[in-house]
Tab-separated table of C-alpha atoms in Angstrom:
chain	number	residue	atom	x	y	z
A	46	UNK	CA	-5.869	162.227	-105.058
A	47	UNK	CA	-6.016	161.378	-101.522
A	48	UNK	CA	-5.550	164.190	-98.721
A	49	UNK	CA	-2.111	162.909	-97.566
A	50	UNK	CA	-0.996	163.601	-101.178
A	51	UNK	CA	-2.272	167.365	-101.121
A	52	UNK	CA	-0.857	168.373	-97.454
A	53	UNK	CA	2.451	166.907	-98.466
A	54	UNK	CA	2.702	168.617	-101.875
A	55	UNK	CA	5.695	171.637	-101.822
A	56	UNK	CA	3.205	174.096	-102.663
A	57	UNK	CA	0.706	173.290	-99.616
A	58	UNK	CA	3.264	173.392	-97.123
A	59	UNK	CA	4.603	176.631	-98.481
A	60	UNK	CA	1.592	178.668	-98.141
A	61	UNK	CA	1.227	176.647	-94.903
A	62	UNK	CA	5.028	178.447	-93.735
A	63	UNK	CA	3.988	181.611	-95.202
A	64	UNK	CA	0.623	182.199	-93.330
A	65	UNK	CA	1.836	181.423	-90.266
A	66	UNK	CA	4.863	184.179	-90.860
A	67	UNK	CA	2.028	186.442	-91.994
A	68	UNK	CA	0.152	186.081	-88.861
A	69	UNK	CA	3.421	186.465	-86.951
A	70	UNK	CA	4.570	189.624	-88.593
A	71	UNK	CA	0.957	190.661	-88.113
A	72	UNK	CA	0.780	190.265	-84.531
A	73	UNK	CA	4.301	191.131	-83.531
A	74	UNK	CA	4.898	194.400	-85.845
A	75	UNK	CA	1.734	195.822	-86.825
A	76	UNK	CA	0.295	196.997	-89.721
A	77	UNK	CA	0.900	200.464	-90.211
A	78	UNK	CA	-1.669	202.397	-91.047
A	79	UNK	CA	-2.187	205.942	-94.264
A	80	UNK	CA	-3.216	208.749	-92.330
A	81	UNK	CA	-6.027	208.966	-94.334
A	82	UNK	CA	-6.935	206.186	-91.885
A	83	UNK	CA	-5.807	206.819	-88.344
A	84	UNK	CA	-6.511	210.649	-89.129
A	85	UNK	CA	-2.914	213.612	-89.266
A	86	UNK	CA	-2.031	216.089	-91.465
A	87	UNK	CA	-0.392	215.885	-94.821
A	88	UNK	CA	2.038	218.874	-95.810
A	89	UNK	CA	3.498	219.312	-99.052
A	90	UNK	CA	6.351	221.451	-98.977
A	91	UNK	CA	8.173	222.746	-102.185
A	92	UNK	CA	12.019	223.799	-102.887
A	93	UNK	CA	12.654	226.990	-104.966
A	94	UNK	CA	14.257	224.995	-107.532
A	95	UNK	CA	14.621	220.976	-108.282
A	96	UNK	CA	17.711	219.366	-106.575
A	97	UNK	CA	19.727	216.562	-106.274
A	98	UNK	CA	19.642	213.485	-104.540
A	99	UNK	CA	22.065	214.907	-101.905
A	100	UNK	CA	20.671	217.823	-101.579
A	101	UNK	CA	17.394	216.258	-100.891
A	102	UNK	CA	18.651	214.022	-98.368
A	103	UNK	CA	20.109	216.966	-96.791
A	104	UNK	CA	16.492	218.766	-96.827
A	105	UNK	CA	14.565	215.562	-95.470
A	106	UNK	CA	17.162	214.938	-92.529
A	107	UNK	CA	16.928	218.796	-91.591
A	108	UNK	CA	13.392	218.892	-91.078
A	109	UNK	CA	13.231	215.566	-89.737
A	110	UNK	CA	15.474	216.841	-86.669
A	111	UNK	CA	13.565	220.048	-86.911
A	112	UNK	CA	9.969	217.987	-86.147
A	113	UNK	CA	11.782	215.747	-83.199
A	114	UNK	CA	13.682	218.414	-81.669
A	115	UNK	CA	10.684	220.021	-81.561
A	116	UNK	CA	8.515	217.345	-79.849
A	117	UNK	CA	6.647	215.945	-82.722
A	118	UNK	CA	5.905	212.314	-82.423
A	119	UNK	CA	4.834	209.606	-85.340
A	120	UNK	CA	5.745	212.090	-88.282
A	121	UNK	CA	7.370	210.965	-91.504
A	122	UNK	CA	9.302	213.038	-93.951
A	123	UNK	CA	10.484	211.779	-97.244
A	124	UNK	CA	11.022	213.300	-100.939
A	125	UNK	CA	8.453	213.471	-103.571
A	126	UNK	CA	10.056	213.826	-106.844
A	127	UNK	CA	13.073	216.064	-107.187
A	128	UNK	CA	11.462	219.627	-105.451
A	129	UNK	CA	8.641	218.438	-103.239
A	130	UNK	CA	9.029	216.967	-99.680
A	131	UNK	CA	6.180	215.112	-97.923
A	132	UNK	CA	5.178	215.456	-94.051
A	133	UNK	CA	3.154	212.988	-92.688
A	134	UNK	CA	2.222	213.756	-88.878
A	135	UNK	CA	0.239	211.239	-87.271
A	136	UNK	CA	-2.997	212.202	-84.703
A	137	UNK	CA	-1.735	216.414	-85.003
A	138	UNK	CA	-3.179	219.570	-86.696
A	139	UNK	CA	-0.411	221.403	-88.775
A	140	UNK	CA	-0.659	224.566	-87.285
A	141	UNK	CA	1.740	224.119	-84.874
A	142	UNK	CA	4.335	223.227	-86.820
A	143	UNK	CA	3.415	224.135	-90.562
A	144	UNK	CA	5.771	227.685	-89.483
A	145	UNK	CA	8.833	225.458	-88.282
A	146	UNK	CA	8.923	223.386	-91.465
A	147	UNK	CA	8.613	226.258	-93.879
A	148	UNK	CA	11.157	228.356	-92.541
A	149	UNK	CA	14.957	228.074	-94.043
A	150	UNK	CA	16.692	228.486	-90.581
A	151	UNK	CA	19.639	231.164	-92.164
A	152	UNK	CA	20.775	232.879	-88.881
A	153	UNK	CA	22.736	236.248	-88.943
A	154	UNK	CA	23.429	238.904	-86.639
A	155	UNK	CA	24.585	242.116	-87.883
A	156	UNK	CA	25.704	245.517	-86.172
A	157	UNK	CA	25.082	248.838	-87.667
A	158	UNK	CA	24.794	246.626	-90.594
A	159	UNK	CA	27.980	244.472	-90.868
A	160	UNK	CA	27.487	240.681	-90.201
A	161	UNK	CA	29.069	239.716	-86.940
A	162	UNK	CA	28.007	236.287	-86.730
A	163	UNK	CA	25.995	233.270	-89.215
A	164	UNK	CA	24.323	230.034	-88.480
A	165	UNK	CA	27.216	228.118	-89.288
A	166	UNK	CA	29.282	229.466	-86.313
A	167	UNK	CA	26.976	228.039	-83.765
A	168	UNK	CA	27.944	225.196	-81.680
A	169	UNK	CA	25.730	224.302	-79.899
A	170	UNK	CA	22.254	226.091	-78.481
A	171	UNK	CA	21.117	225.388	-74.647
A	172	UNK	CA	18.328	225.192	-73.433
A	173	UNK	CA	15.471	228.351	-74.114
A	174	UNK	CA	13.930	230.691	-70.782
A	175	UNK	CA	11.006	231.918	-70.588
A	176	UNK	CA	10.337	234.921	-67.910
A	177	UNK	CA	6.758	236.137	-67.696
A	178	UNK	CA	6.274	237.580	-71.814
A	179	UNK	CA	9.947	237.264	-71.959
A	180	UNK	CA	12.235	235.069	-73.425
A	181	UNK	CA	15.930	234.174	-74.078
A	182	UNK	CA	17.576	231.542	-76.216
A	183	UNK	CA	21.381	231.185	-75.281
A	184	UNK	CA	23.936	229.057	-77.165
A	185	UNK	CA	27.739	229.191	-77.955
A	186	UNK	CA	29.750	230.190	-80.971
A	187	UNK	CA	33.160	228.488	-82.291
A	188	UNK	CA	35.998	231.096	-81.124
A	189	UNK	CA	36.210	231.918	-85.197
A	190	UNK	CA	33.366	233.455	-84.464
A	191	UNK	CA	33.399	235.212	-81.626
A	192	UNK	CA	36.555	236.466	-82.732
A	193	UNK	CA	34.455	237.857	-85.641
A	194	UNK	CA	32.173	239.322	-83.471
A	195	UNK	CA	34.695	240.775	-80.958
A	196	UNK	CA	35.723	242.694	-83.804
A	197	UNK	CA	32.281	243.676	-84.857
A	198	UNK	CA	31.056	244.883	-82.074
A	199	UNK	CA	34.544	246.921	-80.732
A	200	UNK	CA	33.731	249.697	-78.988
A	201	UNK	CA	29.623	249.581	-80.174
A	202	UNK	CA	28.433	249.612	-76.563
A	203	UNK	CA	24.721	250.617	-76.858
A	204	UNK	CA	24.603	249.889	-80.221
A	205	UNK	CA	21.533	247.532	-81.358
A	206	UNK	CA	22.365	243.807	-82.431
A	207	UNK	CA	20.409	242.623	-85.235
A	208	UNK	CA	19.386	239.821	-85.551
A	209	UNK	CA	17.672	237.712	-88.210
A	210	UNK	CA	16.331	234.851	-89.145
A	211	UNK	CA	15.221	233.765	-92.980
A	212	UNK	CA	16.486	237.433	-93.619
A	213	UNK	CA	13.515	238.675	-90.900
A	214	UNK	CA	14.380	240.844	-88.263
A	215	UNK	CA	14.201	239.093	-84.669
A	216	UNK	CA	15.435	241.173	-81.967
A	217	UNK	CA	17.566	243.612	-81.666
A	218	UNK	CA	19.070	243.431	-78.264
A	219	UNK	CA	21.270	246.824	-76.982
A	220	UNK	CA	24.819	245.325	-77.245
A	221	UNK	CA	26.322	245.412	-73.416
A	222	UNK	CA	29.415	246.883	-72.955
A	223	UNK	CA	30.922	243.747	-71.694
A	224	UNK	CA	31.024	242.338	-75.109
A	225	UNK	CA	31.906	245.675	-76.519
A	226	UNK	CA	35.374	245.269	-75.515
A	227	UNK	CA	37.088	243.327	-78.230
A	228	UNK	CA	37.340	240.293	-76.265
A	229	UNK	CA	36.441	237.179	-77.816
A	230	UNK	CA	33.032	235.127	-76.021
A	231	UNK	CA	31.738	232.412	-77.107
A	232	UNK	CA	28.854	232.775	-75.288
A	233	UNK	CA	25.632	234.314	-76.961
A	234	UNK	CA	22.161	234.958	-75.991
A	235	UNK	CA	18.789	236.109	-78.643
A	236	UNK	CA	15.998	237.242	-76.620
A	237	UNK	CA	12.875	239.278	-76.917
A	238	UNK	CA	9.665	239.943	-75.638
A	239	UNK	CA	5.774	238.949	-76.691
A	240	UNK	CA	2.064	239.676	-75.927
A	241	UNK	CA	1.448	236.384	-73.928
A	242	UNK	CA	3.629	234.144	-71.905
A	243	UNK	CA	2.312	231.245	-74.399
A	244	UNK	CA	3.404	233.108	-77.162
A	245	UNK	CA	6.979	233.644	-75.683
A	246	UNK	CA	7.258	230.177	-75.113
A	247	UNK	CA	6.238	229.316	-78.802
A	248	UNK	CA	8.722	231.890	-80.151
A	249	UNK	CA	11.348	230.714	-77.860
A	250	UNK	CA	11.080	227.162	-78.943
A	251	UNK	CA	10.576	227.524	-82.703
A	252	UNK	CA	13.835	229.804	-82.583
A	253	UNK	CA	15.703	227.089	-80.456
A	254	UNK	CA	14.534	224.223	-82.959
A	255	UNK	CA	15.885	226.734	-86.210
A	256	UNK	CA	19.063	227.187	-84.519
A	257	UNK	CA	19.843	223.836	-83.125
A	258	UNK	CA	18.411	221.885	-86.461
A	259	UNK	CA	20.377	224.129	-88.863
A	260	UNK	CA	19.533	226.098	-92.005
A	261	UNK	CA	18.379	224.386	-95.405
A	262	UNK	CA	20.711	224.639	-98.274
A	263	UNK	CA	17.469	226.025	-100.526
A	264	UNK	CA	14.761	228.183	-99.653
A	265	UNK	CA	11.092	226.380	-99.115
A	266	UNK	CA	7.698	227.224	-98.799
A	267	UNK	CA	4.169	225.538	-97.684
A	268	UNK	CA	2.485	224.816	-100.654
A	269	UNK	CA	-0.417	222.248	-99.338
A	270	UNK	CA	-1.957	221.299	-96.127
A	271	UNK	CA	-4.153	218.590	-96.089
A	272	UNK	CA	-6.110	216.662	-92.444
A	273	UNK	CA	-8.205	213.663	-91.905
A	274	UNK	CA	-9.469	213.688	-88.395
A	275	UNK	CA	-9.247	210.136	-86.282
A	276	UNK	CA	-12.716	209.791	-86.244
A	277	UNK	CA	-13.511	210.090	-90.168
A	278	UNK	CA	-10.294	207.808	-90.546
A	279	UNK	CA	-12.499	205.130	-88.707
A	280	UNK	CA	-15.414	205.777	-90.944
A	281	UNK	CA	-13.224	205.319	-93.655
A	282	UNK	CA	-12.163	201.729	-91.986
A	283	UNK	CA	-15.658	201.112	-91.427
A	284	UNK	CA	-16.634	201.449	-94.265
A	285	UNK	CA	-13.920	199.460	-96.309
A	286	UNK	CA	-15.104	196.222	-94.162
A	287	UNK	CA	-18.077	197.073	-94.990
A	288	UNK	CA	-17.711	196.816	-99.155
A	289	UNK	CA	-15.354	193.484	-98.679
A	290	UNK	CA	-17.706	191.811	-97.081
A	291	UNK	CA	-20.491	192.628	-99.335
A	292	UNK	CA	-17.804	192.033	-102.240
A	293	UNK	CA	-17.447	188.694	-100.417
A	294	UNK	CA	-21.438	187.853	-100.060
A	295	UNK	CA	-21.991	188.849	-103.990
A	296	UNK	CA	-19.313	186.875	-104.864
A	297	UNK	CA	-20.753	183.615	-103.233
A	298	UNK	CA	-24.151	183.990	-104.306
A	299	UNK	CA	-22.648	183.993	-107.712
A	300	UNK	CA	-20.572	180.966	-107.056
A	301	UNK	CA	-23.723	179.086	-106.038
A	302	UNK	CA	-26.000	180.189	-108.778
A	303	UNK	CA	-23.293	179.069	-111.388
A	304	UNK	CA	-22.256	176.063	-109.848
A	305	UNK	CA	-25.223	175.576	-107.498
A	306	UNK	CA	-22.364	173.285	-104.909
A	307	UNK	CA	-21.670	174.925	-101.444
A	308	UNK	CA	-18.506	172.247	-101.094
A	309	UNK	CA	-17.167	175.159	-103.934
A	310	UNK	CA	-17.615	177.993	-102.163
A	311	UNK	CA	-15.641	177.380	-98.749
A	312	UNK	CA	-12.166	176.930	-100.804
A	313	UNK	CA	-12.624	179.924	-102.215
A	314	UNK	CA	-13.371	181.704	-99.272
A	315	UNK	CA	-10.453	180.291	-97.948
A	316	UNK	CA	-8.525	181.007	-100.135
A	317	UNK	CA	-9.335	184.567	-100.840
A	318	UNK	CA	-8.563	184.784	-96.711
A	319	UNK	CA	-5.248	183.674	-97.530
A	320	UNK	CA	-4.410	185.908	-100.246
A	321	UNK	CA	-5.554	188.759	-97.440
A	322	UNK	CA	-3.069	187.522	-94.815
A	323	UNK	CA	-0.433	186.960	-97.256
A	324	UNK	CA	-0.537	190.610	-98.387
A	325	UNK	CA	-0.979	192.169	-94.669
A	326	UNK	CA	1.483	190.604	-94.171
A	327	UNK	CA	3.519	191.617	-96.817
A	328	UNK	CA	2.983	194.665	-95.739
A	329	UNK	CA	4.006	194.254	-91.796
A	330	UNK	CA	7.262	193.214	-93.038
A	331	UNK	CA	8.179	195.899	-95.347
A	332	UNK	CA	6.629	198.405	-93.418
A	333	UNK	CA	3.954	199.463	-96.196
A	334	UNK	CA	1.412	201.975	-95.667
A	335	UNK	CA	-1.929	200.606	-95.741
A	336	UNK	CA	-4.278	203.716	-96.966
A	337	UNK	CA	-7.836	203.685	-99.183
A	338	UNK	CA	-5.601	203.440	-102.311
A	339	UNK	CA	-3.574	200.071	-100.738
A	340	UNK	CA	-7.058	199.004	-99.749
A	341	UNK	CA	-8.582	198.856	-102.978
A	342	UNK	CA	-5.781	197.425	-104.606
A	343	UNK	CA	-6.307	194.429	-102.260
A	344	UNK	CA	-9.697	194.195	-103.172
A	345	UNK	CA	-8.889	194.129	-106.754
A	346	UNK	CA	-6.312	191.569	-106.401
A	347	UNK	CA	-8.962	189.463	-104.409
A	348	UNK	CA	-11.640	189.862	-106.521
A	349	UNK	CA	-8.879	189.044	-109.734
A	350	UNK	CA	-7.739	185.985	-107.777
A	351	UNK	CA	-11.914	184.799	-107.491
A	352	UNK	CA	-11.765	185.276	-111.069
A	353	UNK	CA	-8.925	182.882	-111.845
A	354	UNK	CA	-10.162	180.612	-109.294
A	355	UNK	CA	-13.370	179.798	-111.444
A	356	UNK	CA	-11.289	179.578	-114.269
A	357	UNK	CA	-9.630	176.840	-112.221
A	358	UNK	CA	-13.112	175.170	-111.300
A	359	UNK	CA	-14.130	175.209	-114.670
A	360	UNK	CA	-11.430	173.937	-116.391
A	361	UNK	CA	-10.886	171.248	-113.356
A	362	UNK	CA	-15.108	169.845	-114.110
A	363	UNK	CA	-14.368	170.171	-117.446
A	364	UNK	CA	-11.602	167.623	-116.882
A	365	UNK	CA	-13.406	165.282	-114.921
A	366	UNK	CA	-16.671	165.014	-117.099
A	367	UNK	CA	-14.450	164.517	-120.525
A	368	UNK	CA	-11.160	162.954	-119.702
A	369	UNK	CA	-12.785	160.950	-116.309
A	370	UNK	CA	-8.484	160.466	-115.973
A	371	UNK	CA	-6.547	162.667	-113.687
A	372	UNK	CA	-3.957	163.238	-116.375
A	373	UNK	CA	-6.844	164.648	-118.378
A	374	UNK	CA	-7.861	166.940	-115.583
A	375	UNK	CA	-4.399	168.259	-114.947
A	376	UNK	CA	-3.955	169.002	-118.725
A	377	UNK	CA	-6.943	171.215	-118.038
A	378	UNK	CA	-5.366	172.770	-115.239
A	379	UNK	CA	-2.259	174.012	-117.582
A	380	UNK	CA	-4.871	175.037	-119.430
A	381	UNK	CA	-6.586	177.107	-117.198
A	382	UNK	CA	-3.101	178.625	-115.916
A	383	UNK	CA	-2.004	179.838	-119.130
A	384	UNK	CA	-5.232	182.212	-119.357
A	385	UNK	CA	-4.577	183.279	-115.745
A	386	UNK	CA	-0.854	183.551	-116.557
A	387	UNK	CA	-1.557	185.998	-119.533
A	388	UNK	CA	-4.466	187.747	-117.368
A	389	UNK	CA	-1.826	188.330	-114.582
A	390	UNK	CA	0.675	189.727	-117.310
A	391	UNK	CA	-1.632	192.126	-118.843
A	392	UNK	CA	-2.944	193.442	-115.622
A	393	UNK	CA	0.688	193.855	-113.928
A	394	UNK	CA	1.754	195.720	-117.310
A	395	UNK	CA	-0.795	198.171	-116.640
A	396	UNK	CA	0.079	199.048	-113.367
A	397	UNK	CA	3.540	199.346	-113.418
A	398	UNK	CA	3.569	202.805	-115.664
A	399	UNK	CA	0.695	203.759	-112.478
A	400	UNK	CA	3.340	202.556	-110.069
A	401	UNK	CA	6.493	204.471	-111.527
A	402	UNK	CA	4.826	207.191	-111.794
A	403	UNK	CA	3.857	207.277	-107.956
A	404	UNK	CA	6.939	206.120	-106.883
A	405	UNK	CA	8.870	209.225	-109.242
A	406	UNK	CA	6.642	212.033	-108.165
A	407	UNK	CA	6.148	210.426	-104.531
A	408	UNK	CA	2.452	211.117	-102.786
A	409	UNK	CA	1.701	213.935	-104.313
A	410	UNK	CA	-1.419	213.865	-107.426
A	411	UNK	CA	-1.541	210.825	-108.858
A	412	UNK	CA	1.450	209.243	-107.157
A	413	UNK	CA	-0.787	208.920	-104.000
A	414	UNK	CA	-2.271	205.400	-106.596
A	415	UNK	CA	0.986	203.713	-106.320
A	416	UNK	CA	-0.517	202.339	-103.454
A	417	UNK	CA	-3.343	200.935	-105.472
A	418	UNK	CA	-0.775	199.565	-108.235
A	419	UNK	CA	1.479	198.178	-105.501
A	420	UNK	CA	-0.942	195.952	-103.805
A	421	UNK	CA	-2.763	194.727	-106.699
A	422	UNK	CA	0.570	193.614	-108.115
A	423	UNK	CA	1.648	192.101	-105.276
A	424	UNK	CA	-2.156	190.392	-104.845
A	425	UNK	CA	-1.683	189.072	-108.660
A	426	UNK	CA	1.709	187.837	-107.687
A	427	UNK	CA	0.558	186.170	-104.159
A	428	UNK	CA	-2.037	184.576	-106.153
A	429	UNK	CA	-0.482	182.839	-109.492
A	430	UNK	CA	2.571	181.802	-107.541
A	431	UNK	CA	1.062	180.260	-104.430
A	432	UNK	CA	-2.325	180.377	-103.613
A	433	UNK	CA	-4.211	179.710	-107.176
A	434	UNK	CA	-1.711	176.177	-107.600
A	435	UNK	CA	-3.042	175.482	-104.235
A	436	UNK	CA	-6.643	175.453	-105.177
A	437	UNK	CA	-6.025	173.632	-107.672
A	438	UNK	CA	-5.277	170.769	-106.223
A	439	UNK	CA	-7.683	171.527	-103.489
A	440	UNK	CA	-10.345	171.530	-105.918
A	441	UNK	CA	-9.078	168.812	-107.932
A	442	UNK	CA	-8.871	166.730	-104.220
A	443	UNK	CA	-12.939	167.984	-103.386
A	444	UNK	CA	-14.042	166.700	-107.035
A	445	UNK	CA	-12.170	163.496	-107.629
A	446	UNK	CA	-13.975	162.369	-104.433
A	447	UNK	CA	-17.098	163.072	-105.957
């Protein structure tokens, strides 16, 4: 086989296209990163009762609002099964907003008991003050309800308004006797008062981010809190180099004790690299978390891919010291692909019940593995379809010039 032969062949030049769209989606959109290795917090937060996949949606886009009204940057919030919802804040502790997300948002204020107005009458909430320990969070009402409450609060001048939130008591504001006159206003006001000027300002905005986000349609609570500082995050990158290249240096002192030729151990070095790119990239364009789990599947792919590849070798010397006829060697090539074809099939059967099982119950116990299953099946894929054909004929190319 001559070298114009191999960089012309289909399967060269698609690998070719592909690495250079790997290194571009790379470079241009990032890989993004688990927490577990730029460091955040992980909340898992729980529904009373399983819902559906409205319902859910509903939940997720609440709290999602909730966390960017509130100033939260780089957080994530999707479903994990059918009752558990996953926070993923990026670079923050979970203190400050652990009370926000596990908080139903249910407004109502009552007077001398009687319910004069609910969350759903609000229209829209301005802007919180904060006064020394003092605070005030004003918004406006549809005229439904402020008709409501003009009814309410008739002739209750004096009288307290309570007010709660989640079914907990507020404030409790002295109704004026402006609004006491059965006139209909739209405008509305909570306030209060706290130990600390920080604290009134905390108070102020949670209440502000409950009212403006809305209520949940099911009652939730905190259930698990989990943190991985920045700095352990890059010990965990560290330290992941670390075992691939080792991986890397064991597996080419192997290749040169069993084959004892260095012209075999570049191509698969090369194309082990390739298999790495191919997946990062993968995983730039589909926006794939890349976390401990997604970076042992990788390995595992690479190190299944070295495996076929001496398959390959074997089967390829095996062809040129029997057959000495390069129809001979590729029969031994087919031959060699069937065993990784079957290899590949077994080992993508086991991970799929690993991957369903992550992506039904989300990151939560052993769905936080469907990172593992999804990049070693995507390795195994990368591999059989692209780059093992290509070392193939790479290898057959390096021998037959022998």
């Amino acid at each position: 086989m001559k070298f114009e032969d191999f960089i012309k062949d289909k399967r060269v030049i698609l690998l070719i296209v592909l690495l250079i769209g790997s290194i571009a989606a790379i470079s241009v959109l990032g890989i993004q990163q688990g927490l577990d290795l730029k460091g955040g917090s992980t909340i898992q937060i729980q529904l009373e009762q399983p819902v559906d996949t409205a319902t859910m949606n509903t939940v997720t886009a609440v709290l999602d609002k909730r966390l960017n009204i509130f100033g939260v940057k780089d957080v994530k919030v999707y479903p994990s099964g059918n009752q558990n919802v996953i926070v993923e804040i990026a670079g923050v502790q979970p203190d400050d907003v652990a009370k926000i997300l596990g908080t139903n948002g249910k407004f109502e204020a009552k007077i001398n008991n009687e319910t004069a107005l609910v969350g759903s009458d609000i229209t829209q909430v301005k802007m919180y003050q904060v006064t020394g320990t003092e605070w005030q969070v004003p918004f406006t009402v549809a005229l439904e309800g402020a008709n409501r409450f003009a009814q309410v609060a008739k002739g209750q001048g004096g009288t307290p308004v309570d007010m709660y939130l989640d079914d907990e008591l507020i404030t409790s504001p002295e109704l004026s006797e402006e609004l006491a006159n059965g006139q209909a206003s739209t405008d509305v006001m909570i306030s209060g008062q706290e130990a600390t000027k920080e604290e009134a300002q905390s108070e102020a905005k949670s209440i502000h981010t409950l009212l403006q986000s809305g209520a949940l349609p099911v009652k939730v609570k905190i259930v698990g809190v989990s943190s991985v500082s920045a700095e352990l995050g890059e010990q965990f990158i560290n330290g992941a180099l670390i075992a691939g290249f080792l991986a890397l240096v064991v597996i080419a002192a192997i290749i040169m004790i069993r084959y004892r030729k260095p012209i075999l151990v570049i191509p698969i070095f090369l194309s082990s690299i390739a298999e790495l790119i191919l997946i990062l990239g993968t995983a730039a364009v589909t926006h794939w978390n890349i976390d401990l789990a997604a970076i042992a599947g990788i390995i595992a792919a690479i190190a299944t891919g070295v495996d076929d590849q001496i398959i390959i070798t074997d089967e390829v010397l095996k062809g040129f010291l029997e057959k000495k006829r390069v129809a001979g060697v590729r029969n031994q090539v087919k031959k060699a692909f069937f065993i990784i074809f079957a290899a590949a099939g077994t080992l993508i059967a086991a991970m799929l019940p690993l991957a369903y099982i992550g992506f039904s119950r989300g990151a939560t116990g052993i769905g936080v593995l469907s990172g593992f299953a999804f990049t070693t099946v995507l390795g195994v894929l990368i591999g059989i379809f692209i780059t093992r054909p290509v070392y193939a004929k790479f290898i057959e190319l390096m021998l037959d010039k022998r």
